[in-house]
XYZ file of C-alpha atoms in Angstrom:
786
model
C 0.000 0.000 0.000
C 1.035 3.632 -0.205
C 2.626 5.313 2.768
C -0.343 6.994 4.515
C -0.340 10.735 4.066
C -0.393 13.097 7.044
C -3.387 15.359 7.582
C -2.475 18.738 6.091
C -4.425 21.929 6.659
C -4.371 25.692 6.611
C -6.728 28.228 8.125
C -9.248 27.952 5.333
C -9.042 25.080 2.850
C -6.704 22.159 2.262
C -6.612 20.592 -1.181
C -4.192 18.155 -2.689
C -3.751 15.528 -5.371
C -1.242 12.693 -5.366
C 1.685 11.662 -7.523
C 1.974 7.898 -7.884
C 5.637 8.012 -8.713
C 6.666 9.895 -5.601
C 5.042 7.714 -2.885
C 6.645 4.446 -1.695
C 4.590 1.284 -1.820
C 4.166 -1.117 1.116
C 2.058 -4.137 1.842
C -0.232 -4.772 4.754
C -2.690 -7.526 5.633
C -6.206 -6.242 6.306
C -9.671 -7.682 6.650
C -10.597 -6.035 3.348
C -9.062 -6.718 -0.026
C -5.930 -4.780 0.883
C -5.100 -1.241 1.793
C -6.317 1.560 -0.434
C -4.073 4.399 -1.488
C -4.942 8.034 -1.661
C -4.310 7.608 -5.381
C -7.960 6.562 -5.498
C -9.386 9.201 -3.192
C -10.268 12.863 -3.517
C -9.234 14.300 -0.146
C -10.322 17.664 1.254
C -10.150 19.405 4.599
C -12.140 22.589 4.901
C -12.718 24.975 7.728
C -16.201 24.416 9.114
C -18.553 27.281 9.685
C -21.322 27.042 12.257
C -24.988 27.852 12.197
C -26.851 29.543 15.030
C -27.056 26.274 16.934
C -23.317 25.910 17.150
C -23.477 22.758 15.015
C -21.464 22.363 11.867
C -22.595 23.497 8.452
C -20.297 22.224 5.762
C -18.344 24.680 3.637
C -19.471 25.260 0.084
C -15.898 25.755 -1.215
C -15.928 22.729 -3.466
C -15.051 23.821 -7.003
C -11.326 23.279 -7.018
C -11.627 20.206 -4.821
C -14.014 18.601 -7.288
C -11.519 19.234 -10.086
C -8.722 17.711 -8.048
C -10.908 14.740 -7.180
C -11.627 14.322 -10.867
C -7.908 14.356 -11.523
C -7.354 11.714 -8.874
C -9.939 9.483 -10.510
C -8.360 9.772 -13.970
C -6.526 6.487 -14.344
C -4.900 7.586 -17.554
C -2.994 10.402 -15.885
C 0.709 9.598 -15.946
C 1.654 11.944 -13.155
C -0.135 13.650 -10.330
C 1.259 16.467 -8.305
C 1.016 16.785 -4.570
C -0.039 20.340 -3.886
C 0.598 21.560 -0.355
C -0.794 24.758 1.110
C 0.459 24.207 4.653
C 3.758 23.464 6.341
C 4.690 20.159 7.904
C 2.444 19.350 10.852
C 3.595 18.271 14.258
C 4.731 14.652 14.294
C 2.763 14.153 17.523
C -0.528 14.346 15.644
C -1.902 11.091 14.205
C -2.329 10.799 10.486
C -5.413 9.290 8.905
C -4.862 6.062 6.990
C -7.340 4.995 4.335
C -8.305 1.473 3.275
C -10.882 0.205 0.785
C -13.184 -0.954 3.591
C -15.834 -3.634 3.478
C -19.441 -3.755 2.289
C -20.970 -5.185 5.443
C -22.304 -4.316 7.876
C -23.990 -1.227 6.494
C -23.551 1.944 8.492
C -20.527 2.595 10.698
C -18.684 -0.251 12.345
C -15.478 -0.734 14.263
C -13.116 -3.121 12.490
C -9.550 -4.291 13.118
C -7.879 -1.519 11.176
C -10.194 1.415 11.941
C -13.713 2.709 11.404
C -15.635 1.287 8.445
C -18.310 3.221 6.561
C -20.705 1.461 4.182
C -23.783 2.784 2.401
C -26.088 1.379 -0.276
C -26.983 3.236 -3.442
C -27.910 1.440 -6.624
C -28.092 4.494 -8.854
C -25.476 6.895 -7.451
C -22.494 7.566 -9.699
C -20.445 9.539 -7.162
C -20.305 9.226 -3.386
C -18.428 11.474 -0.978
C -18.032 10.722 2.712
C -18.173 13.868 4.855
C -16.647 13.899 8.339
C -16.841 16.645 10.934
C -14.181 15.884 13.518
C -13.834 17.092 17.107
C -11.985 20.383 17.441
C -9.430 18.803 19.742
C -8.411 16.490 16.902
C -6.923 19.500 15.070
C -5.567 21.498 17.975
C -1.812 22.024 18.047
C -1.234 21.883 14.309
C 1.569 24.061 12.921
C 0.197 26.603 10.470
C 2.474 29.160 8.870
C 5.079 28.329 11.490
C 2.698 28.998 14.400
C 0.380 26.881 16.565
C -3.210 27.859 15.784
C -6.499 26.618 17.204
C -8.857 25.833 14.341
C -12.590 25.629 14.220
C -14.036 22.117 13.891
C -13.147 20.880 10.441
C -14.771 18.783 7.787
C -13.045 16.164 5.716
C -14.555 15.079 2.430
C -13.429 11.804 0.895
C -14.531 11.017 -2.650
C -14.983 7.278 -3.005
C -13.621 5.611 -6.123
C -16.112 3.042 -7.472
C -13.187 0.920 -8.704
C -11.866 0.550 -5.155
C -14.603 1.556 -2.748
C -17.614 -0.198 -4.189
C -18.877 -3.774 -3.964
C -22.051 -4.351 -5.906
C -24.294 -1.422 -4.952
C -22.544 -0.738 -1.657
C -19.976 2.033 -1.304
C -17.455 1.648 1.504
C -14.242 2.948 3.033
C -12.235 2.259 6.196
C -10.301 4.963 8.042
C -7.655 4.321 10.669
C -6.965 6.762 13.524
C -10.380 8.402 13.487
C -11.717 9.301 16.928
C -13.894 6.584 18.446
C -16.727 9.027 19.180
C -17.866 12.635 18.707
C -17.525 12.448 14.944
C -20.389 13.720 12.803
C -20.715 12.193 9.368
C -22.865 12.178 6.281
C -22.663 11.661 2.531
C -22.932 13.675 -0.630
C -24.421 11.656 -3.482
C -24.580 12.382 -7.164
C -26.193 10.476 -9.954
C -28.651 10.751 -12.830
C -30.690 13.953 -12.758
C -33.527 12.336 -14.691
C -36.587 13.283 -12.643
C -38.906 11.340 -14.947
C -36.933 8.177 -14.111
C -37.442 8.676 -10.399
C -34.074 10.159 -9.396
C -33.664 13.091 -7.002
C -29.883 13.373 -6.602
C -28.498 16.657 -5.269
C -24.793 16.623 -4.436
C -25.017 19.935 -2.561
C -26.823 18.258 0.348
C -25.046 16.277 3.061
C -27.227 13.238 3.733
C -27.852 11.176 6.841
C -26.766 7.544 6.635
C -29.936 5.386 6.773
C -28.001 3.001 9.039
C -26.709 5.672 11.425
C -27.307 4.339 14.931
C -27.209 7.837 16.426
C -28.235 11.184 14.934
C -27.142 14.599 16.175
C -28.978 17.869 15.633
C -30.260 20.587 17.939
C -30.001 19.646 21.596
C -33.210 21.047 23.117
C -36.716 20.203 21.935
C -38.527 23.158 20.388
C -35.555 25.516 20.680
C -36.521 28.087 18.034
C -33.052 29.666 18.088
C -31.774 26.582 16.310
C -34.777 25.895 14.128
C -32.712 25.223 11.021
C -30.067 23.044 12.623
C -28.686 20.272 10.430
C -28.906 16.586 11.323
C -25.972 14.217 10.852
C -25.100 10.700 11.848
C -22.655 9.989 14.630
C -21.254 6.981 16.465
C -19.873 5.988 19.851
C -17.281 3.230 20.196
C -15.879 4.645 23.433
C -18.714 3.830 25.830
C -18.860 0.534 27.650
C -21.791 -1.807 26.940
C -24.891 -0.949 28.951
C -25.219 -2.874 32.203
C -28.627 -4.519 32.147
C -27.844 -6.262 35.448
C -27.186 -9.855 36.413
C -30.798 -10.533 37.374
C -32.379 -8.606 34.536
C -35.071 -10.211 32.452
C -37.931 -8.742 30.420
C -41.459 -9.201 31.800
C -42.550 -11.560 28.956
C -46.229 -10.894 29.618
C -48.661 -13.118 27.741
C -50.468 -11.136 25.048
C -53.874 -11.968 26.497
C -52.884 -10.364 29.804
C -51.673 -7.030 28.426
C -53.224 -3.722 29.439
C -51.670 -1.079 27.193
C -51.158 2.615 27.959
C -50.509 4.743 24.864
C -48.298 7.665 25.805
C -45.939 10.346 24.517
C -42.527 10.492 26.224
C -42.191 14.262 26.146
C -45.820 15.151 26.875
C -45.919 12.803 29.871
C -43.658 14.895 32.114
C -42.835 18.198 30.355
C -45.472 20.187 32.220
C -44.288 22.024 35.327
C -47.042 20.278 37.285
C -45.031 17.050 36.957
C -42.967 18.310 39.880
C -39.744 17.153 38.230
C -36.628 19.261 38.011
C -36.461 21.095 34.664
C -33.484 19.080 33.416
C -35.438 15.826 33.151
C -38.925 17.043 32.260
C -40.025 15.582 28.962
C -37.224 13.027 28.904
C -36.718 9.288 29.115
C -35.568 9.825 32.696
C -38.793 11.676 33.383
C -40.733 8.538 32.488
C -38.703 6.612 35.067
C -39.693 9.088 37.758
C -43.374 8.526 37.003
C -43.354 4.737 37.004
C -45.137 4.787 40.407
C -48.091 6.446 38.676
C -48.191 3.727 36.008
C -48.152 1.062 38.699
C -50.887 2.794 40.654
C -52.979 2.986 37.495
C -52.443 -0.737 36.956
C -51.289 -0.957 33.342
C -48.514 -3.400 32.396
C -47.398 -2.122 28.973
C -46.634 1.297 27.558
C -46.985 2.002 23.859
C -44.690 4.948 23.158
C -45.531 7.391 20.403
C -42.606 7.596 17.952
C -39.175 7.749 19.594
C -37.121 7.502 16.405
C -35.260 10.724 15.587
C -37.586 13.330 14.071
C -37.501 17.082 13.467
C -40.127 18.855 15.537
C -39.702 22.010 13.403
C -40.573 20.347 10.115
C -43.690 22.520 9.683
C -41.618 25.694 9.959
C -39.185 25.185 7.078
C -41.275 27.406 4.796
C -44.363 29.654 5.044
C -47.525 27.550 5.191
C -50.760 27.374 7.217
C -49.081 25.086 9.757
C -45.872 27.036 10.242
C -46.831 27.994 13.803
C -46.874 24.385 14.974
C -44.317 22.013 16.467
C -44.521 18.309 15.714
C -45.015 16.820 19.167
C -46.276 13.378 18.137
C -43.243 12.477 16.015
C -44.842 10.737 13.035
C -42.168 11.989 10.630
C -39.091 9.815 10.858
C -35.594 11.032 9.960
C -33.815 7.785 10.800
C -35.038 4.323 11.814
C -32.204 3.359 14.178
C -31.533 6.434 16.309
C -33.503 7.251 19.475
C -34.945 10.762 19.607
C -31.965 12.732 20.887
C -33.974 15.614 22.348
C -35.661 13.249 24.767
C -32.306 13.044 26.565
C -32.098 14.979 29.806
C -30.680 18.512 29.845
C -29.797 18.661 26.135
C -27.510 15.674 26.486
C -27.515 14.704 22.813
C -27.618 11.362 20.977
C -25.241 9.273 23.104
C -26.968 10.320 26.304
C -30.349 9.670 24.697
C -29.290 6.119 23.851
C -28.090 5.500 27.394
C -31.148 7.014 29.045
C -33.536 5.145 26.754
C -31.961 1.913 27.967
C -32.265 3.080 31.558
C -35.942 3.755 30.960
C -36.549 0.314 29.458
C -34.657 -1.361 32.291
C -36.653 0.544 34.919
C -39.990 -0.206 33.257
C -39.080 -3.865 32.945
C -38.051 -3.882 36.602
C -41.552 -2.654 37.415
C -43.139 -5.415 35.281
C -44.105 -3.039 32.450
C -43.385 -3.907 28.827
C -42.287 -1.368 26.216
C -43.969 -1.280 22.806
C -42.818 1.253 20.218
C -45.113 3.000 17.763
C -43.013 2.834 14.590
C -43.463 4.706 11.322
C -42.091 2.833 8.326
C -44.803 3.938 5.899
C -43.246 7.340 5.095
C -40.427 9.653 6.154
C -39.886 13.343 6.825
C -38.790 14.036 3.250
C -42.177 15.477 2.200
C -43.553 15.516 -1.355
C -42.394 16.567 -4.803
C -44.007 20.006 -4.564
C -41.981 20.912 -1.485
C -39.093 18.442 -1.506
C -36.978 18.106 1.597
C -33.846 16.031 1.144
C -32.206 14.742 4.304
C -31.419 11.089 3.588
C -33.261 8.472 1.537
C -34.408 10.744 -1.288
C -30.893 11.939 -2.043
C -29.329 8.491 -1.613
C -31.596 6.581 -3.972
C -35.117 7.959 -4.353
C -36.159 5.319 -6.853
C -35.304 2.514 -4.432
C -36.547 3.955 -1.154
C -39.853 5.459 -2.329
C -42.780 4.390 -4.452
C -42.884 6.472 -7.632
C -45.400 6.609 -10.453
C -43.319 6.017 -13.560
C -46.415 6.704 -15.679
C -46.717 10.209 -14.222
C -43.282 11.831 -14.407
C -42.107 9.578 -11.554
C -44.076 11.578 -9.005
C -43.987 10.212 -5.476
C -46.981 8.057 -4.622
C -48.738 9.081 -1.429
C -50.545 6.289 0.407
C -49.428 7.664 3.779
C -51.046 11.085 3.482
C -47.711 12.808 4.159
C -46.331 13.294 0.682
C -44.333 10.105 0.138
C -44.625 6.359 0.627
C -41.724 4.193 1.743
C -41.066 1.362 -0.697
C -41.326 -1.251 2.031
C -41.364 -4.411 -0.060
C -38.334 -3.565 -2.162
C -35.703 -6.116 -1.037
C -33.200 -3.470 0.096
C -35.799 -1.389 1.937
C -37.309 -4.486 3.500
C -33.917 -5.493 4.889
C -33.410 -1.976 6.248
C -36.703 -2.218 8.152
C -35.893 -5.678 9.485
C -32.428 -4.533 10.567
C -33.997 -1.560 12.326
C -36.501 -3.707 14.215
C -33.809 -6.184 15.242
C -31.645 -3.308 16.437
C -34.360 -2.042 18.786
C -34.880 -5.531 20.189
C -31.205 -6.442 20.579
C -29.753 -3.084 21.557
C -32.677 -1.579 23.483
C -34.618 -4.662 24.630
C -38.029 -3.380 23.546
C -40.893 -5.857 23.729
C -42.865 -5.080 20.615
C -43.979 -2.701 17.909
C -47.156 -1.029 16.730
C -46.862 -0.258 13.014
C -48.386 3.039 11.927
C -50.528 2.802 8.771
C -49.398 -0.777 8.369
C -51.460 -1.337 5.223
C -48.726 0.581 3.396
C -46.439 -2.311 4.318
C -48.813 -4.561 2.367
C -48.282 -2.759 -0.948
C -45.934 -3.731 -3.730
C -43.301 -1.450 -5.211
C -45.924 0.004 -7.577
C -48.385 0.601 -4.729
C -50.713 -2.271 -5.525
C -51.967 -4.418 -2.591
C -50.254 -7.753 -2.036
C -51.963 -10.854 -0.703
C -48.771 -12.093 0.969
C -46.511 -9.084 1.525
C -42.892 -10.243 1.949
C -42.094 -7.729 4.692
C -45.122 -8.678 6.797
C -44.200 -12.336 6.488
C -40.552 -11.754 7.373
C -41.463 -9.774 10.484
C -43.774 -12.582 11.574
C -41.173 -15.288 10.945
C -37.939 -13.530 11.963
C -36.017 -15.339 14.707
C -35.032 -12.176 16.596
C -38.536 -10.725 16.427
C -40.230 -13.984 17.390
C -40.793 -12.996 21.025
C -42.075 -9.513 20.132
C -45.610 -8.261 20.108
C -46.376 -7.058 16.578
C -49.451 -4.877 16.131
C -50.743 -3.410 12.872
C -52.743 -0.266 12.343
C -54.546 -2.054 9.515
C -55.404 0.825 7.198
C -53.667 3.561 5.219
C -54.590 6.840 3.558
C -55.008 5.180 0.172
C -58.140 3.291 1.217
C -56.576 -0.091 1.978
C -58.698 -0.998 5.029
C -57.673 -4.397 6.392
C -59.301 -4.611 9.829
C -59.808 -8.331 10.428
C -58.100 -9.120 7.121
C -54.529 -8.041 7.741
C -52.038 -10.664 6.453
C -51.007 -12.145 9.759
C -49.392 -15.608 9.698
C -51.253 -16.092 13.009
C -48.829 -13.637 14.634
C -49.992 -10.127 13.867
C -52.429 -8.354 16.157
C -54.454 -5.380 14.931
C -55.745 -2.091 16.195
C -59.459 -2.889 15.990
C -60.993 0.227 14.484
C -64.383 -1.459 14.201
C -64.365 -2.084 17.951
C -63.721 1.623 18.568
C -66.602 2.726 16.374
C -69.147 0.161 17.585
C -68.426 0.708 21.273
C -68.737 4.466 20.827
C -72.040 4.168 19.020
C -73.638 1.793 21.500
C -72.575 3.631 24.663
C -73.767 7.000 23.342
C -77.143 5.486 22.580
C -77.326 4.829 18.841
C -80.034 2.399 17.843
C -79.361 -0.967 16.252
C -75.968 -1.434 17.897
C -76.693 -4.075 20.537
C -75.544 -7.074 18.508
C -72.397 -5.298 17.352
C -71.628 -4.276 20.934
C -72.010 -7.883 22.105
C -69.706 -9.106 19.344
C -67.058 -6.550 20.338
C -67.001 -7.309 24.069
C -66.932 -11.047 23.285
C -63.650 -10.670 21.361
C -64.661 -9.755 17.792
C -64.846 -13.356 16.627
C -66.452 -12.122 13.413
C -63.086 -10.623 12.499
C -60.479 -12.785 14.185
C -61.832 -16.313 14.597
C -59.986 -17.646 11.576
C -57.084 -20.066 11.280
C -55.155 -19.929 14.574
C -55.936 -16.330 15.489
C -56.949 -15.514 19.046
C -59.022 -12.873 20.843
C -55.816 -11.075 21.824
C -55.111 -10.368 18.177
C -57.734 -7.670 18.623
C -56.233 -4.611 20.309
C -59.348 -2.928 21.604
C -59.499 0.812 22.088
C -62.058 3.575 22.393
C -59.518 6.397 22.401
C -56.068 6.789 20.809
C -53.648 9.654 20.281
C -55.409 10.802 17.121
C -59.021 11.752 17.609
C -60.885 12.989 20.664
C -59.695 12.306 24.177
C -62.215 10.418 26.303
C -63.347 13.635 27.970
C -63.801 15.339 24.607
C -65.665 12.318 23.228
C -68.452 13.053 25.729
C -68.126 16.856 25.524
C -68.159 17.684 21.800
C -70.328 16.790 18.846
C -67.892 18.409 16.426
C -64.131 18.772 16.110
C -62.688 22.178 16.973
C -59.366 22.279 15.117
C -59.066 25.994 14.345
C -55.757 26.184 16.227
C -54.206 23.889 13.609
C -54.375 26.545 10.922
C -56.084 24.445 8.271
C -59.549 25.925 8.493
C -60.951 22.888 10.237
C -60.279 20.703 7.208
C -57.955 18.364 9.067
C -58.926 15.630 11.503
C -61.591 12.970 11.278
C -65.230 13.988 10.831
C -66.714 10.628 11.880
C -66.093 10.725 15.607
C -69.296 9.063 16.891
C -69.168 11.478 19.804
C -71.939 13.028 21.911
C -71.640 16.186 23.974
C -74.270 15.040 26.518
C -76.382 18.112 25.878
C -73.915 20.995 25.670
C -70.998 21.671 23.300
C -67.768 22.106 25.232
C -67.031 23.028 28.816
C -69.971 23.740 31.108
C -70.778 24.226 34.755
C -74.123 22.458 34.457
C -73.997 19.745 37.155
C -76.390 17.409 35.328
C -74.343 17.518 32.119
C -71.110 17.042 34.057
C -72.548 14.057 35.950
C -73.704 12.428 32.700
C -70.303 12.965 31.114
C -68.584 11.396 34.101
C -70.912 8.424 33.901
C -70.316 7.974 30.187
C -66.535 8.031 30.593
C -66.845 5.307 33.226
C -69.145 3.316 30.928
C -66.592 3.441 28.106
C -63.755 2.444 30.403
C -65.666 -0.470 31.934
C -66.718 -1.779 28.514
C -63.105 -1.624 27.337
C -61.708 -3.438 30.355
C -64.236 -6.287 30.397
C -63.868 -7.015 26.665
C -62.015 -10.075 25.431
C -58.846 -9.008 23.659
C -56.137 -6.527 24.592
C -57.355 -3.196 25.992
C -55.494 0.016 25.206
C -56.161 3.395 26.835
C -54.715 6.839 26.180
C -52.453 8.794 28.517
C -54.479 11.398 30.383
C -57.841 9.686 30.140
C -57.315 8.477 33.709
C -58.036 12.031 34.913
C -60.225 13.293 32.054
C -57.737 15.232 29.903
C -59.262 17.658 27.402
C -57.846 19.089 24.190
C -60.788 21.485 23.967
C -62.309 19.554 21.101
C -59.183 19.348 18.929
C -59.152 15.868 17.413
C -55.855 16.258 15.535
C -53.471 17.840 18.024
C -50.199 16.592 16.519
C -48.660 20.075 16.285
C -49.193 21.524 19.759
C -46.390 21.358 22.292
C -48.675 22.851 24.938
C -51.161 21.872 27.627
C -53.360 20.585 24.799
C -51.126 17.516 24.752
C -49.145 17.748 27.985
C -50.161 15.546 30.905
C -51.638 17.761 33.639
C -50.460 16.344 36.937
C -52.405 18.868 39.009
C -55.646 17.691 37.424
C -54.661 14.112 38.178
C -54.263 15.039 41.834
C -57.713 16.629 41.841
C -59.242 13.438 40.416
C -57.287 10.931 42.503
C -60.171 9.903 44.772
C -62.874 9.884 42.105
C -62.295 9.553 38.365
C -58.748 8.190 38.649
C -59.714 5.793 41.404
C -62.463 4.293 39.253
C -60.156 3.867 36.251
C -57.400 2.305 38.325
C -59.674 -0.072 40.207
C -61.354 -1.311 37.030
C -57.969 -2.053 35.425
C -56.802 -3.968 38.473
C -60.093 -5.844 38.611
C -59.608 -6.974 35.032
C -56.071 -8.156 35.708
C -57.135 -10.238 38.710
C -60.048 -11.928 36.896
C -58.970 -14.177 34.033
C -62.571 -14.418 32.861
C -61.926 -11.193 30.889
C -58.855 -12.478 29.073
C -59.628 -15.883 27.624
C -56.944 -17.566 25.557
C -59.560 -18.733 23.061
C -62.821 -17.358 21.770
C -65.852 -17.706 24.043
C -67.932 -20.844 23.749
C -71.465 -21.487 25.013
C -70.131 -22.720 28.337
C -68.256 -19.481 28.856
C -71.068 -16.954 28.487
C -74.833 -16.653 28.845
C -76.521 -13.819 26.980
C -79.629 -12.563 28.778
C -81.283 -11.487 25.583
C -84.101 -12.901 23.472
C -84.668 -10.028 21.080
C -81.358 -9.485 19.325
C -83.015 -7.868 16.358
C -84.967 -5.281 18.328
C -83.602 -2.187 16.619
C -84.761 0.125 19.392
C -83.177 -1.833 22.240
C -80.142 -0.211 23.845
C -79.759 -2.602 26.756
C -77.550 -5.671 26.989
C -76.822 -8.066 29.861
C -74.734 -11.223 30.029
C -72.938 -13.496 32.487
C -69.354 -14.661 32.103
C -68.932 -18.070 33.732
C -65.871 -18.960 35.787
C -64.899 -22.556 36.569
C -64.864 -22.032 40.321
C -68.289 -20.399 40.269
C -67.150 -16.795 40.631
C -69.335 -15.709 37.749
C -69.451 -12.103 36.560
C -72.746 -10.468 35.566
C -72.581 -7.376 33.349
C -75.295 -5.029 32.141
C -75.117 -1.890 30.014
C -78.083 0.502 29.759
C -77.686 3.061 26.969
C -81.317 4.191 27.176
C -82.173 7.637 28.461
C -84.516 6.116 31.075
C -84.300 3.748 34.045
C -84.516 0.023 33.384
C -85.648 -2.506 35.974
C -83.301 -5.401 35.334
C -84.077 -9.021 36.256
C -80.974 -10.533 37.822
C -80.392 -14.246 37.080
C -79.878 -16.656 39.984
C -76.233 -16.849 41.121
C -74.297 -20.129 41.068
C -75.058 -22.611 43.848
C -74.138 -21.472 47.383
C -73.212 -18.001 46.159
C -74.817 -14.596 46.150
C -74.415 -11.576 43.936
C -72.295 -8.678 45.162
C -72.215 -5.318 43.432
C -68.737 -4.356 42.254
C -69.541 -1.552 39.789
C -72.457 0.789 39.285
C -71.326 3.759 37.217
C -74.354 5.798 38.358
C -73.045 5.924 41.918
C -70.664 8.557 43.230
C -67.121 7.667 44.292
C -66.127 5.643 46.210
C -69.305 3.593 45.760
C -69.065 3.430 41.964
C -66.552 0.601 42.305
C -66.018 -1.599 45.348
C -63.591 -4.333 44.335
C -64.487 -6.647 47.220
C -68.171 -6.269 46.370
C -71.258 -5.057 48.206
C -73.479 -8.060 49.029
C -77.237 -8.275 49.152
C -78.223 -7.917 45.506
C -81.732 -9.243 44.981
C -83.590 -10.595 41.980
C -83.955 -7.192 40.308
C -81.846 -4.059 40.004
C -82.922 -0.574 38.937
C -80.352 0.718 36.467
C -80.085 4.439 35.785
C -80.000 5.894 32.257
C -76.587 5.632 30.625
C -75.099 3.406 33.282
C -73.307 0.078 33.640
C -73.425 -2.662 36.259
C -70.987 -5.392 37.252
C -71.900 -8.067 39.796
C -69.699 -10.874 41.089
C -70.947 -14.178 42.496
C -69.379 -14.629 45.940
């Protein structure tokens, strides 16, 4: 190999080419195909400027460097001249040594002879690796005979496809790079043929799709650094995380899950959380509030997206939404990196990775599983009208996104966000699988909920597939075999797969039909009794096929998008004016009822009815066969003031209000908590298999009575501890005949939602229930045979 060249620099730009005849050749054994020489590299060091965030923005002085790089790549050149613009550097400084590198693994890896970089691009014709090194790496260099402290620098290395490319993977290995605190990205060039699906732009430094950490601004919502750039980084200095000798994940059976959908930042960012400012809204903040989760009784959290995203994405250009901050996170920048601004006190990507693991370990120690809401259906790179290139689009748009080759290769949009990830392309599919495995192996998460998962069931041209390869591979993958996998079985292109999602007897589904039918029955719509019974019995009409089970239905009344539970009983219409879209956003079919008055009111009768209805919804959810999921904040009656699409508000609209929780501790919260715990201690609500005749008795002879809004049934338990349930959605009292209890037992009242706290739920039961019971309008009853 060639004698490695020292790093040469001046106060502005360093450029050089190489003369083959003037450099001695040596040999060296490496893990790659041999050492590469700088004969095959364009090599540039430029002074880095900074943006307002203090993070690096790469210099645009590229013209002469490109020409020199072109010269380097000209094999026919008989002589190349080494051009120096700086004196000899101090011998104490390490020099960078370059090797061809290896194609796998993709991303950045530590190998025997240095740091290896590998990136896929099928259609790129030129690839440049960009490195922003720590300032200390350059300190002490002799410049013009003096020691000068330089700003952080950037190195650009042009990869030679003859040396640094294997198949469609570009790669290089560098010895003597720092083991951490290096920012990196790529410039890509290739065909500019838009109509063929290409979107190359070599002026943009791109994030490596396989970057395990991403660095950008340090504080969430810090408007001073709104336009900060995002780059990959790595950390080979830190020791492996200590999970502990006695650590083990909870491994909760799917049928026994009670899921709590929550947002990491919104959970503790409010001052009412009582946490010190440094950890509000962070992974560590979640740890501090684990006692609340245990008191509530849930045993799994489903975290809204925690992959790196840019909360300022709406503010890149003037538009009706440019006042908003993306607080939900459904706009992924990178599929491997944890959201860095959820680290405590602006700690950055490495700290975020560490603290995420601490959070998972603490939740697991409390017996709570961690499920991630993941977004593989689209990315942050927007549409063709307002393109935003940060990674995939500039690396290989035609591979990573679905394009319509019959319409000027415009991006297809089945995700409603401007682009659609090309999930069943072999390369993209492997990226997704690698990402999922990474979160299981590195972060020990227990499962995934896939946003708009019907997109994952489309072919590369957007057409639906009967047996999507990606869905099958996730179901069959050895690493993912222990994970919960949950589909949101619809997309914005009309592919509605509730009950029909390709599943290989592994995939569970968000049951949107359950949500709608429960809402309609409880609010008093006619003709819903049979549908309500089907839902609480486990939705066998949808899931009793092949080897599917009741727990493949994830039941919910409320989720992050849509009304909160309080707003479901307080508003007939969405009130989304604050979103800036003229009320055109958000779902119109909410099946909500304001109980007689639109919005907040002091009317005690309306407030009492709303309280009763919220308890009715919660009880119905928790006694249903399947997996129940509730939304963060519903345990105290959180309101978003009628906004049913609050994704862009980093305010009290979304933030958990701990003071309101305190006010509701002995009433609303107590009811919610006690009902959850009652479910978890009574296996009759979580059957492994679908109910049979021996398991349930329906106290109903007139199923087809369209006007009937009352349903009662008994769930039978082997020991005789039967459970009687009745739901009255009429607006009048109903005198209910109570069936005889099992032999040598009597009925005790556990729940009557018409009663005030603490009588609305008494877990040990109130004995003395006779042969009839007078049920109030819009109320529910639960009796236990004791």
